[in-house]
Each structure stands twice: as C-alpha cells, then as structure tokens.
XYZ file of C-alpha atoms in Angstrom:
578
model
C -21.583 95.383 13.221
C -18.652 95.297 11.096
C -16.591 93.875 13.968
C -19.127 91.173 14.885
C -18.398 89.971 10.746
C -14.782 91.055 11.452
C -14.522 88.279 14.429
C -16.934 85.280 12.726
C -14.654 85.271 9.550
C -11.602 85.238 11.843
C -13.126 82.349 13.866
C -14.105 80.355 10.765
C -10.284 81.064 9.469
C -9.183 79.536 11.930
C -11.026 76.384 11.893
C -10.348 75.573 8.204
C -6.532 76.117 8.577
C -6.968 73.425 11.699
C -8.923 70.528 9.650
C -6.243 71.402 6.791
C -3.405 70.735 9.175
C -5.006 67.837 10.648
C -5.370 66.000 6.928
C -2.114 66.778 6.039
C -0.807 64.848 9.059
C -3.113 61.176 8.198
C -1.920 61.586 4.057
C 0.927 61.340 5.741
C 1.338 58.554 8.216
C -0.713 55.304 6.631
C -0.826 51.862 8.557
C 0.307 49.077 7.377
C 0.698 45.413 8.577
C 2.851 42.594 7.120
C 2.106 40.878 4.036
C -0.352 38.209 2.693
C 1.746 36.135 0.605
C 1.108 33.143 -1.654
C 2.891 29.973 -0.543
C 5.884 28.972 -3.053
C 6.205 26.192 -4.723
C 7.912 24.221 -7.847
C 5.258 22.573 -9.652
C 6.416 23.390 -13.067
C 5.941 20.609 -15.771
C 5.170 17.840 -12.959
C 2.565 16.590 -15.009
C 5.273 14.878 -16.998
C 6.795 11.593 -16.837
C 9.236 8.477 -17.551
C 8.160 5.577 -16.905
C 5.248 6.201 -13.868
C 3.613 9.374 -12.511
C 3.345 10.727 -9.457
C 0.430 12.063 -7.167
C -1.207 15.240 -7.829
C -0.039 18.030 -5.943
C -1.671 20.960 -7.318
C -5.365 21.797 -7.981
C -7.827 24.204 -8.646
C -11.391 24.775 -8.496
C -14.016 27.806 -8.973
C -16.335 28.520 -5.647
C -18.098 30.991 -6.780
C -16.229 34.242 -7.387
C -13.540 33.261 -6.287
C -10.653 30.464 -7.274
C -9.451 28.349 -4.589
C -5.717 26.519 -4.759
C -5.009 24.210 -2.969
C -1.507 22.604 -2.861
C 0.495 19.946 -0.689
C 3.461 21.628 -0.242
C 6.465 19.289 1.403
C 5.631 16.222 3.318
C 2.499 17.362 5.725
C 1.200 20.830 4.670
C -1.954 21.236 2.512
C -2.315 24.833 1.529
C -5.745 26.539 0.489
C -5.755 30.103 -0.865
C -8.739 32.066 -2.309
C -8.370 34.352 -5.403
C -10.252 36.809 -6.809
C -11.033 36.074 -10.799
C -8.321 39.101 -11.690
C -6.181 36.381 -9.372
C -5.230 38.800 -6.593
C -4.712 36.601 -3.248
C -7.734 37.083 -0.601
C -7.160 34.688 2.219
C -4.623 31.831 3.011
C -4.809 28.939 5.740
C -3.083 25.487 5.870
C -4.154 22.407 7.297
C -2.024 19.669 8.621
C -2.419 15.921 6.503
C -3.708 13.369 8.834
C -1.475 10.859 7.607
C 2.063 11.149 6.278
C 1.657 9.425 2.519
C -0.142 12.225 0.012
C -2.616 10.731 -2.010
C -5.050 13.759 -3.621
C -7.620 16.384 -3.758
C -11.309 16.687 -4.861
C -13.716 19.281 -4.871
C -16.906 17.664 -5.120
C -20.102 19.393 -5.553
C -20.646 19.759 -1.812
C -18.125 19.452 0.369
C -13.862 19.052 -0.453
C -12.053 15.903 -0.089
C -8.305 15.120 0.629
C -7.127 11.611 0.170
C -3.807 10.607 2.364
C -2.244 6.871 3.721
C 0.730 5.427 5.296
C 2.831 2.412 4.685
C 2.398 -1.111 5.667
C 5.269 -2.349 4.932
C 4.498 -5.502 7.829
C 1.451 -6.542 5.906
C -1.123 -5.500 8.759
C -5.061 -5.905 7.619
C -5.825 -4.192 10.807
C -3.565 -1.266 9.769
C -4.889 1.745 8.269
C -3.806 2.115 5.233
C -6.100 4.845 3.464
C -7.986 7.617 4.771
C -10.445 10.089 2.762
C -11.474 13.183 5.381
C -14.244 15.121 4.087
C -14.368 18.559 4.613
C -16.621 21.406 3.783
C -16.213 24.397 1.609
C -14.586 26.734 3.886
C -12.135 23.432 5.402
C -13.608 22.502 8.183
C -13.122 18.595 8.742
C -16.570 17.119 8.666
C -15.507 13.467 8.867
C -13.502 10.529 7.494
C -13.430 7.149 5.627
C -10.585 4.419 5.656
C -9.439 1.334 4.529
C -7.242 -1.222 6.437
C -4.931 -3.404 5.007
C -6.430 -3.341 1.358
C -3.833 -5.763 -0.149
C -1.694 -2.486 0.443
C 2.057 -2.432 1.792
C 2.473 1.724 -0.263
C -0.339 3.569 -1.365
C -0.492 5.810 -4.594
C 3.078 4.215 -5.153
C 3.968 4.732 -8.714
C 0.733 6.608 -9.702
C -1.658 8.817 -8.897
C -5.265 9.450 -7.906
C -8.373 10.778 -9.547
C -12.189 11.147 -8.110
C -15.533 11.622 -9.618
C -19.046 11.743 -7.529
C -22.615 10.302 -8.430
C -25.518 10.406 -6.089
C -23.863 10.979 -3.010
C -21.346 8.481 -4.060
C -17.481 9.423 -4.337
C -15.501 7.265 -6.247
C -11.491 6.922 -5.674
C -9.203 5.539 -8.273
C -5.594 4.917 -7.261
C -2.663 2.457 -7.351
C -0.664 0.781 -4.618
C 2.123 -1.414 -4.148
C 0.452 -4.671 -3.195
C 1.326 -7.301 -0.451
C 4.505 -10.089 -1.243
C 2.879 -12.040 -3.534
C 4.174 -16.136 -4.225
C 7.428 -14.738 -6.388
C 8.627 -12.636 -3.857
C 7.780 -9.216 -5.073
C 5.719 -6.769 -4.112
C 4.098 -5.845 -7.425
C 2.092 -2.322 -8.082
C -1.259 -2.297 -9.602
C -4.532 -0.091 -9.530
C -7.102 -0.104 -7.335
C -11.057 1.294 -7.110
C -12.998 2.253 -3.954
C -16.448 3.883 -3.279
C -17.624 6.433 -0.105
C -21.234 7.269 0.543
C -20.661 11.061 1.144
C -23.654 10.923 3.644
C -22.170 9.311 6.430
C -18.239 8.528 5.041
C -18.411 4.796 4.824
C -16.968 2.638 2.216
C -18.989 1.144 0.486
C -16.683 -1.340 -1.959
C -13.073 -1.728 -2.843
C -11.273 -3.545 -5.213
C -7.519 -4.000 -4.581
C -6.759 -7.588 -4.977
C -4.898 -9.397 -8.003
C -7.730 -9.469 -10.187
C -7.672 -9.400 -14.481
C -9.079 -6.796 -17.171
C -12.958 -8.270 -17.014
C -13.168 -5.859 -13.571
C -11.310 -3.299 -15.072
C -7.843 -4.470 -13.469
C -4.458 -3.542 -14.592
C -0.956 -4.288 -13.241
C 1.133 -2.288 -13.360
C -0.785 1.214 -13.344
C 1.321 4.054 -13.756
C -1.199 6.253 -14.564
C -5.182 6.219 -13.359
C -8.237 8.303 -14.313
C -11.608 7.604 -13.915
C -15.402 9.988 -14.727
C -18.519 8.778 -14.484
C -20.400 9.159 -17.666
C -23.894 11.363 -18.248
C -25.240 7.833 -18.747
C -24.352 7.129 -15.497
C -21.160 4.335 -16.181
C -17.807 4.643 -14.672
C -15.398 5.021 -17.023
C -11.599 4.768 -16.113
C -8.285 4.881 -18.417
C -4.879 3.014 -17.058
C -1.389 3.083 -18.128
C -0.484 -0.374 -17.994
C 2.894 -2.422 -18.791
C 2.420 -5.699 -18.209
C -1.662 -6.934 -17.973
C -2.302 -4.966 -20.355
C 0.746 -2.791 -21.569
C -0.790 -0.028 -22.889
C -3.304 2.495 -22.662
C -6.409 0.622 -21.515
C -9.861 2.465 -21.398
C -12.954 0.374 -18.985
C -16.160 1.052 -18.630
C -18.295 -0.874 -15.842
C -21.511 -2.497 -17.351
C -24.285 -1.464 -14.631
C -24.424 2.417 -13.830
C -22.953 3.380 -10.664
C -23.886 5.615 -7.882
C -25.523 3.441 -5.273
C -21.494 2.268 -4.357
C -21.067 -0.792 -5.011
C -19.025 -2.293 -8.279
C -20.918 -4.557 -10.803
C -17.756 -6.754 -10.720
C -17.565 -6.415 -14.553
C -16.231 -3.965 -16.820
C -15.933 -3.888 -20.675
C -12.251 -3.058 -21.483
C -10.829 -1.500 -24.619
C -7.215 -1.724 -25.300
C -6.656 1.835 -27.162
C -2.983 1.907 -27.654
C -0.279 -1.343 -27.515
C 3.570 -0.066 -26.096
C 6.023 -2.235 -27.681
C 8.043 -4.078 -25.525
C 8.404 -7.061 -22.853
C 5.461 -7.675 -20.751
C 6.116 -6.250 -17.391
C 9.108 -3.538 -18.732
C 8.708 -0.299 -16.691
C 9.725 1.394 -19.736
C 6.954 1.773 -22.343
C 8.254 5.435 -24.180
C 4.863 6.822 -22.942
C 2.359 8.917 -20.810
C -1.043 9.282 -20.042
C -2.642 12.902 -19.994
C -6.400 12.472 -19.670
C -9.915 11.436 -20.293
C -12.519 12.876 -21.240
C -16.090 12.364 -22.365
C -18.277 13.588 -25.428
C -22.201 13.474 -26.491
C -21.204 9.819 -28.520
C -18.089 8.958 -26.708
C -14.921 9.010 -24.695
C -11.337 10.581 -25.301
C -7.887 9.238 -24.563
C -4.765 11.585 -24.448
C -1.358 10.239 -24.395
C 2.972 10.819 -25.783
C 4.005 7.465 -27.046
C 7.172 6.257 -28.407
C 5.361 3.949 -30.752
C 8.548 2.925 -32.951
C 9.440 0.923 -29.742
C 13.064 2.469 -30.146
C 14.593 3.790 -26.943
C 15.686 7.467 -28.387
C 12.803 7.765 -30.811
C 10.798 10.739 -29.959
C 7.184 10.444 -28.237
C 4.315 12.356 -30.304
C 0.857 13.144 -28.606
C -2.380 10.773 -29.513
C -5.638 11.232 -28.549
C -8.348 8.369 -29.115
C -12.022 8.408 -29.920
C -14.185 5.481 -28.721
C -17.718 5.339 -29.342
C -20.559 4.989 -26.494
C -22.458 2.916 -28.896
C -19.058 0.504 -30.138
C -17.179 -0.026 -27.541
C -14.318 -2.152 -28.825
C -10.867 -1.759 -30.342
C -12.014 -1.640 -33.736
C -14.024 1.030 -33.446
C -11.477 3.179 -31.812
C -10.069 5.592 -33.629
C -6.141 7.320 -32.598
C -5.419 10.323 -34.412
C -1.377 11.222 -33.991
C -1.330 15.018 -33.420
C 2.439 15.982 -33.786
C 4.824 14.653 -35.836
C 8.004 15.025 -33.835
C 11.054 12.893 -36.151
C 14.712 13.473 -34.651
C 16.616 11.170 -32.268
C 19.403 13.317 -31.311
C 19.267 14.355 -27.813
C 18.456 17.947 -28.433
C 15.703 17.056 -30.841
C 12.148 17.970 -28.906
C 10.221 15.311 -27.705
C 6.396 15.301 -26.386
C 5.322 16.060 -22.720
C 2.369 14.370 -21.291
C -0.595 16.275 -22.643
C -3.461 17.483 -20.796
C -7.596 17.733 -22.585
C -9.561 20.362 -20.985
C -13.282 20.239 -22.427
C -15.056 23.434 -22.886
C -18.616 21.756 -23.861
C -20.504 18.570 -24.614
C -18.708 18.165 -27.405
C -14.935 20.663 -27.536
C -12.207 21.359 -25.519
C -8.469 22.160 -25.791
C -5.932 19.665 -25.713
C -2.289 20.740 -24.223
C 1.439 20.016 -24.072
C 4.641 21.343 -23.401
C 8.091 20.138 -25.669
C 11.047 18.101 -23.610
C 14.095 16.693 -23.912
C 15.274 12.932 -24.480
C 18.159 12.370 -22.058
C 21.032 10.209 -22.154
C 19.062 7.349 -20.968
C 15.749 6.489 -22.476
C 13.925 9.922 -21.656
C 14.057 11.551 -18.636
C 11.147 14.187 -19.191
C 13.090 17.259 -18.712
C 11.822 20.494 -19.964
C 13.019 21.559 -23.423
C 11.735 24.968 -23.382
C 8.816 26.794 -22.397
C 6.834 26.378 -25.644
C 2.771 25.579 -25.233
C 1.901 23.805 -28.128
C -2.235 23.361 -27.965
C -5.209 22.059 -30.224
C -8.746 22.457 -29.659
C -11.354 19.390 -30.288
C -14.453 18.440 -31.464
C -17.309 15.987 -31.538
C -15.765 12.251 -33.100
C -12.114 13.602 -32.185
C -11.796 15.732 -34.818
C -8.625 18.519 -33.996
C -7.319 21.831 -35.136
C -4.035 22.654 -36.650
C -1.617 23.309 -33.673
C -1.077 26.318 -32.336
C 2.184 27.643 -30.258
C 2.771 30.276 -27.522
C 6.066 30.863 -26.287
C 7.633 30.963 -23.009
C 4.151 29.736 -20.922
C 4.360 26.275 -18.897
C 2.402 23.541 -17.757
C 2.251 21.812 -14.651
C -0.015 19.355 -12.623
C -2.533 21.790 -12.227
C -4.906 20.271 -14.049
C -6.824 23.413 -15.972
C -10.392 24.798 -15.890
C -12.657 25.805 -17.808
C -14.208 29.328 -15.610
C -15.954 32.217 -17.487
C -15.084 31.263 -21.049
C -11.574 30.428 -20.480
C -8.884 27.809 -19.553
C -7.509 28.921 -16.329
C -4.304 26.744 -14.846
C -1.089 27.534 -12.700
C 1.904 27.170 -12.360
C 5.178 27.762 -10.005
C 8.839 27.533 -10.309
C 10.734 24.531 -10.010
C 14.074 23.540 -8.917
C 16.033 25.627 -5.800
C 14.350 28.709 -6.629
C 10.264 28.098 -5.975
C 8.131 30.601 -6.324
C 4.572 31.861 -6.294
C 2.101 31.046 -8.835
C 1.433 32.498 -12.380
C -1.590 32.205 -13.310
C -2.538 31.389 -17.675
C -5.614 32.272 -19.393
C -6.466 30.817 -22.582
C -9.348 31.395 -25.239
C -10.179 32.256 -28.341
C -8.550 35.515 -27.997
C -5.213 33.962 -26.933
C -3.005 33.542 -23.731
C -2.380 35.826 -20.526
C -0.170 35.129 -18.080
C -0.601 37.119 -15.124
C 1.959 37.086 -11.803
C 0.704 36.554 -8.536
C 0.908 40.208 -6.545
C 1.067 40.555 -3.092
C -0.567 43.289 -0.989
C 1.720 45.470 1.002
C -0.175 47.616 3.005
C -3.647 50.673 2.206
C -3.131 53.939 2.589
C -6.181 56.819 3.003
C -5.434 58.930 -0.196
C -8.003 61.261 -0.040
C -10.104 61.980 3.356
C -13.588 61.656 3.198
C -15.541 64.909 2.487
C -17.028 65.207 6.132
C -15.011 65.307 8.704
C -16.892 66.522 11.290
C -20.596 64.951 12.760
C -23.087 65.986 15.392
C -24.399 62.890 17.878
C -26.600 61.080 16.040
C -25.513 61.427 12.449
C -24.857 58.466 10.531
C -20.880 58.228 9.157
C -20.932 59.325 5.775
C -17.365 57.796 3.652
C -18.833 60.174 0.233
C -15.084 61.767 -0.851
C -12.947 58.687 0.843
C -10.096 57.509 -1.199
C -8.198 53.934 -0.291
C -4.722 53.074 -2.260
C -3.530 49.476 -2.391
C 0.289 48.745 -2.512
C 1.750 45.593 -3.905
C 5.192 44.221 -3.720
C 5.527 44.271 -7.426
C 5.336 48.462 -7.229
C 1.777 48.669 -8.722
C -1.328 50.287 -6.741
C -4.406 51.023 -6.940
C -7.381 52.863 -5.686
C -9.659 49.914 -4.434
C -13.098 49.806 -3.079
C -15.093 46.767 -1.139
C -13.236 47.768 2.242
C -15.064 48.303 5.479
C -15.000 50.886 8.274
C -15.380 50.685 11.665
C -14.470 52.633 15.181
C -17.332 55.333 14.329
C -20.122 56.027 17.284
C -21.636 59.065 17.082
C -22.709 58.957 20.587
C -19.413 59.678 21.510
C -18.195 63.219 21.361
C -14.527 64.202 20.502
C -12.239 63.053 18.005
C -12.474 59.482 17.019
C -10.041 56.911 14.512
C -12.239 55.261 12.150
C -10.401 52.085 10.591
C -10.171 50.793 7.105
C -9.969 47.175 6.506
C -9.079 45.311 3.637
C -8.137 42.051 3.336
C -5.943 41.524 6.899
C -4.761 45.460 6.254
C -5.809 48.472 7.680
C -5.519 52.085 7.610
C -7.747 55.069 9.473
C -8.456 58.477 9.523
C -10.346 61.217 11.967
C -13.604 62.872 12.835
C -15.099 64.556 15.363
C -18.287 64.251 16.790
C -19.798 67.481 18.656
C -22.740 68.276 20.639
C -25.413 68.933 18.685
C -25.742 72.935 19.734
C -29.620 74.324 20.415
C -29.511 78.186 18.695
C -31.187 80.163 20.714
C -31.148 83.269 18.198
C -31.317 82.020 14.920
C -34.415 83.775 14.130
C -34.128 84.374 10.614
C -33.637 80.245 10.517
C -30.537 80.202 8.506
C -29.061 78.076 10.723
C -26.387 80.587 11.694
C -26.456 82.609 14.542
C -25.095 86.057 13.018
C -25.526 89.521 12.095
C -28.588 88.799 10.368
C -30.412 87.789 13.234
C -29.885 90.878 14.612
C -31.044 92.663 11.658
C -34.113 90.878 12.026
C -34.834 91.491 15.315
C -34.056 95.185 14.559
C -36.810 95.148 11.828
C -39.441 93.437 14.009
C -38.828 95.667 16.673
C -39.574 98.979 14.142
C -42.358 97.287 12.845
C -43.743 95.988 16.013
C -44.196 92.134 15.379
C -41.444 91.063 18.331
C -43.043 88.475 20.671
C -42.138 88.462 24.460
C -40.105 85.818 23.930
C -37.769 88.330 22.291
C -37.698 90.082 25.556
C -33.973 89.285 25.814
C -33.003 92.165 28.966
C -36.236 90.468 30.727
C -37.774 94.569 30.950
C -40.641 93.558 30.250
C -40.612 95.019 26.830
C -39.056 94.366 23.662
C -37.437 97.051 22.298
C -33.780 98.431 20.874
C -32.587 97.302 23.941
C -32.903 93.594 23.451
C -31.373 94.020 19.966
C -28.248 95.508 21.522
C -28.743 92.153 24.342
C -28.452 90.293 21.194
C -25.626 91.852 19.348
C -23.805 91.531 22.542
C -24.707 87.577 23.123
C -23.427 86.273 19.066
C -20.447 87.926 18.932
C-alpha cells in the first residue's frame, strides 16, 4: 500500500515539474507584430497669420469614447485615427481626397463631411469646381455634392472654411478667387453654399460680386459661420477692402430649409486702418461664438495702423436684441506696447465655449519680423482667459512651454482638449493638452510595441466540454516610449474544447497578439472511485476492504468475475490503480 502512494506522488511529481517547464518557455518567447503609429505632422501654431489664413488642416471631434483626428497630411492624404480619452492610439486608416485642392472637415451630427476642389483657371461653368462627399461615422463614402463653375477660377484661396448643420441642412462658408473681372484681376472674396444632407444636393450658393446687405465681403481672409439657437446664420469675415475689418452678419429669416433669404444684417465690429483693398490690415480673426443674449468676436489687431506696432487680442460682444455697431462692445484683452522686433506680439486667438454662457479664450505670443509681421512663434507661452455672459473676461493666465495650432479645441468631459504636432523638418506625432479649472496636461502620443502573457492563466489544463476559463491571465503592453502596462479589454481565441491535445490560444489587442497553451483531455470514466472523491487511490481500496468485512459489497464489486466478492477482488483492485 505504501508503494501504490509511493508511485501516485511520483506520477503527480512529475506532471507539475512538466506544466512548470512548459510556462517558463511562453514567459519567455512573447509575439509581437509591428507598430501602430500616429501619422506625423507639423501643425504647430498654423492657426496664425499675416495678412490671410489658410485652410484647416487639423480637427477633432468626440464619438463617443473615443476621440477621432483627422488630418490632411501633404497634398492627397486625409488621415483618421481613433483615441481612447487617456489618448492612447486605437485604430488608423487614410482615405485618398477626391480632388486635389483641400478645402475642410466637419463632423456633423450624423454622418462626417470633407470638403475638396480643383482649379479653373480657364473659367469653365461646366467644370467642377467644389465637391462635399459625405461619409459616415466609421468613413465610408455615402455620397457627394458639387458645384460647377461658381464664379470660381481657386477655391478656399486665401482663406479657409467653416460648416454648421440645421435640419438636415449643412451649410459651407468659404472663399475663392473669383473669375477675371472688367479690371483684369481675379479678385478673392467669400462665398456661402447649402447641402440637404438627405440626398447631397445643393440647395443655394452665393459666389458672385455681391455687397454687405447679403452678407458679402471682398476680400475674405478669414470666414466663420454658426447657426444660432434661434435658428439665424450667423457668419464673421476678415475683410480689407468691402468692408476692411472684422465684419459680423446675421441673415434675417432662420435657416435650415437651404435656401438664403438674400438679406443679412451686417455689423462692422472692428475698422483696420489703412487703404481700401491693402492685403495688410495688422490683424487676425480667431473665432465666433454665441451666448444666451449674443454673439462673440475674437481677433489680434494692430489698431495704431503702424506697421511694427504690436497686435493685442479683442474680443467683441454684440447683442441678439441690438444688433448694430453701437451696441457692440470690444474689450482689448492684452496690452502688448514694444515695437522692437523681439518685443512679443499677439497670435490669432482661439474662444472655446464651455456653456451657454463661458468659455476660454486662447493665444500663443509671436514675433514681428523684419517686414510688417510675419507670425512666427515667439515662444511657447499659452496665455488664456475664460469668459462670461455680456463678454465679461478673467485676468490672464500663462502656462509655459504648451502650443497652439489649427486644431481647433473641444470642450469633452469637463475639459478643453486640442493637439498639436511639430513643425518645420522635424514633424512629429501629436501631443495632446488638457485644460480646466485644475490647470494644463500635456500628454505625448505613445505607441504600442507589442503584448506579452505575463502571468499564465490559472488553468491550464481542460476536459472536452469545459468552457476556457482566463481567471489568473496576465497581459503586459509595451510602448515605444519604455512604459507598460498590465491592460485588460483584449480577446482570446483558438480555444475548442472538442479538440483534444495541446492547443495556442491567442491574445489580441489592438492589431497585436500574443498566446499561450492548454490542453484539452478526454474526459476519463473512473471505474473505482467508490469512495467518490474523484480520485482513484488507496482509499478506494480501503473501502472496498471495509465493505467486504462488513458484507455490504454489491456484485458489481465482483471485480475477478468468481462469482463472489470477497478479499480477492480487493487485491483485483489494488492491482488495477496502481
């Protein structure tokens, strides 16, 4: 009897030193697969400008849990990348533009819309000039809109492009270099069109030389354009000629079943000194915005008219009830004196709201150059205030070494979200800012390298039919900045318990995988496990010894097949387990 115990503990030995040698093998050979990277890029201060802006190349929107950038990178590629909210990279894809001339990006409610054009430099109305491709949330193209001709020789030259949506209406508001008009020139100016989101058809456009009554200004070097809770467009131009200045409009019928009124009230909220027509007006626009009682204008403006004065940041209040110049009200937020070309100067600010009625309003410092001003960073200083209800602002607050670019920011879970990427030769991938109450993060983009099983899962080994149980499993994430960490919301697969012998069950986490072993055995029938320990042992023999003496063994027990059960089916027994 000793023996029998001798040789089970042996046996069992043995089987724990082979599932310990088989672990130590998969700690030590993970799988990886190559990166997921974010795309580079040099977006850094982009938002700022000379005389006119440029197109929009960087946005970014909340879908859910996740943040999605999306970035035209070069001349043709539009990438889209997902984000968790800690801003660790999930997926990437990139789509191809349709036509060669960028215009924009919108996330609307519903689907996503990208805005692109090509020249016309031969004055074609049959040529398209415009083309707005819906998509939906996950990119796949769902249909398009476009414009031909449109008064349009380059579109979104010298400006940009901003949407807002109302009832199934999207509304576009751009600029574009216009036809040869009866001087000779090709002169730039804005220009407004509508798409029913339904079925992608325009629905109006207005692109020809018009004046201010229809919201009209020539040139734009700057558009932006909401639609109001009351239901109004509303759209703010930088304009140097008709007007020159910052001109606010707001149409005089709601909006939303397409098509334009045809008239606009206008508000001239800040004159630029200067010649009509002179590209150079010392300014930029940074944004509109809307409150409970009215609208808000930010803008830098060289107001002294002087070409090395310094440009300070203004943001204007107009009432929904007053709509007029004299009821405007322009509150000068910095007070930046020196005309030496190393004295700071202010970027084109950015207003984020935050609520009905507050928000954050942003800028970076720059640097007058040896011209006029050439925009180019000073240092990396955020300046920022935050504002209220009537245009009311807070003292100004500074962070150090944190950037802005034309990522326009977000408001997402009680914080300003924005980011940017490194300009110049050597792009890079995106840091990503927080900003609240609290204060400011800044927070690298890391790459995942490759998973790793840490720790195997406590059972390793399954009879057919059990269901795979990962209780004990431990997954390590690498990143190419050095961190790691033990991660969770992977998913396994390779397991089928119908299958005996050793099996390789995969982890997968985003595009990376790793694996590790089990077995799966036949599930055994025992035959002499009488005492029901589920062990066929030394105790079973013992109990078959004791019914034997005590005479309560059944025939079954008749394990010699003499017809009798006695001490010689207990020896049969001792014999058979071990």
């Amino acid at each position: 009897m000793q023996k029998m115990v001798y040789k089970l503990t042996a046996v069992l030995t043995a089987l724990v030193l082979a599932v310990a040698g088989a672990l130590t093998v998969l700690l030590t050979a993970p799988f990886t697969v190559n990166a997921l990277s974010p795309a580079t890029s040099g977006n850094r201060g982009m938002h700022n400008y000379s005389r006119w802006a440029s197109t929009v190349k960087s946005y970014l929107y909340s879908d859910g849990d996740v943040l999605v950038r999306v970035e035209c990178i070069g001349v043709s590629n539009v990438i889209v990348e997902q984000y968790s909210k800690e801003f660790q990279l999930l997926s990437s894809q990139t789509l191809s533009l349709e036509l060669p001339v960028w215009g924009g990006f919108y996330a609307g409610e519903d689907a996503n819309y990208i805005i692109c054009g090509q020249t016309n430099e031969e004055e074609n109305n049959n040529k398209e000039v415009i083309r707005v491709v819906k998509y939906d949330k996950e990119f796949h193209r769902l249909g398009s809109a476009s414009l031909y001709g449109a008064n349009t020789t380059v579109p979104f030259e010298a400006g940009s492009l901003r949407c807002d949506e109302v009832n199934g209406t999207l509304y576009v508001r751009t600029c574009h270099e216009m036809y040869t008009s009866d001087d000779g020139l090709n002169h730039q100016a804005n220009m407004t069109f509508s798409v029913r989101e339904s079925d992608m058809k325009i629905m109006d456009a207005t692109y020809l030389v018009e004046y201010s009554g229809v919201g009209y200004a020539s040139h734009s070097f700057n558009q932006y354009i909401l639609v109001d809770e009351e239901g109004y467009l509303v759209a703010l131009d930088h304009g140097d000629a008709y007007p020159r200045g910052v001109v606010l409009n707001r149409s005089v019928y709601t909006a939303g079943n397409g098509e334009f009124d045809g008239i606009s009230d206008s508000v001239l909220v800040q004159y630029f000194p200067g010649a009509t027509g002179d590209n150079s007006t010392g300014a930029a626009v940074g944004g509109l915005a809307e409150t409970s009682s009215g609208y808000l204008a930010v803008y830098s403006a060289n107001t002294a008219g002087s070409g090395m004065a310094k440009r300070n940041v203004y943001l204007s209040y107009t009432p929904k009830d007053r709509f007029t110049g004299n009821a405007t009200v322009v509150t000068q937020i910095t007070d930046y004196a020196g005309t030496g070309y190393s004295d700071p100067s202010a970027g084109n600010p950015m207003i984020v709201p935050t609520g009905p009625d507050e928000g954050y309003i942003l800028w970076n410092d720059v640097l007058a150059g040896s011209s006029e001003w050439d925009g180019l960073p000073r240092n990396t200083d955020l300046h920022y205030v935050t504002y209220s209800s009537g245009g009311k602002v807070s003292s100004v607050q500074t962070v150090e070494d944190v950037w802005l670019s034309d990522c326009q920011p977000i408001f997402v879970d009680g914080k300003l979200v924005w980011y940017t990427t490194n300009s110049g030769v050597n792009q890079g991938a995106p840091t990503f800012y927080t900003l609240d109450e609290s204060g400011l993060t800044a927070t690298a983009v890391r790459s995942l390298t490759s998973i790793e099983v840490t720790s195997q899962p406590d059972k390793t080994v399954y009879l057919e039919g059990e269901k795979l149980d990962s209780t004990g499993l431990e997954v390590t994430a690498y990143y190419d900045n050095g961190t790691a960490e033990v991660i969770d919301g992977y998913t396994l697969s390779g397991f089928d318990s119908s299958r005996l012998g050793q099996q390789t069950v995969t982890v997968s986490y985003q595009g990376f995988t790793a694996s590790f072993s089990v077995t799966v055995e036949q599930e055994q029938v025992l035959l002499y496990d009488y005492n029901r320990d589920n062990v066929e042992d030394v105790l079973d023999v013992m109990w078959l010894a004791q019914r034997v003496v005590d005479g309560s063994a059944k025939p079954a027990q008749d394990l010699n097949q003499d017809a009798v059960v006695d001490v010689l089916d207990v020896m049969t027994l001792a014999k058979r387990i071990s």
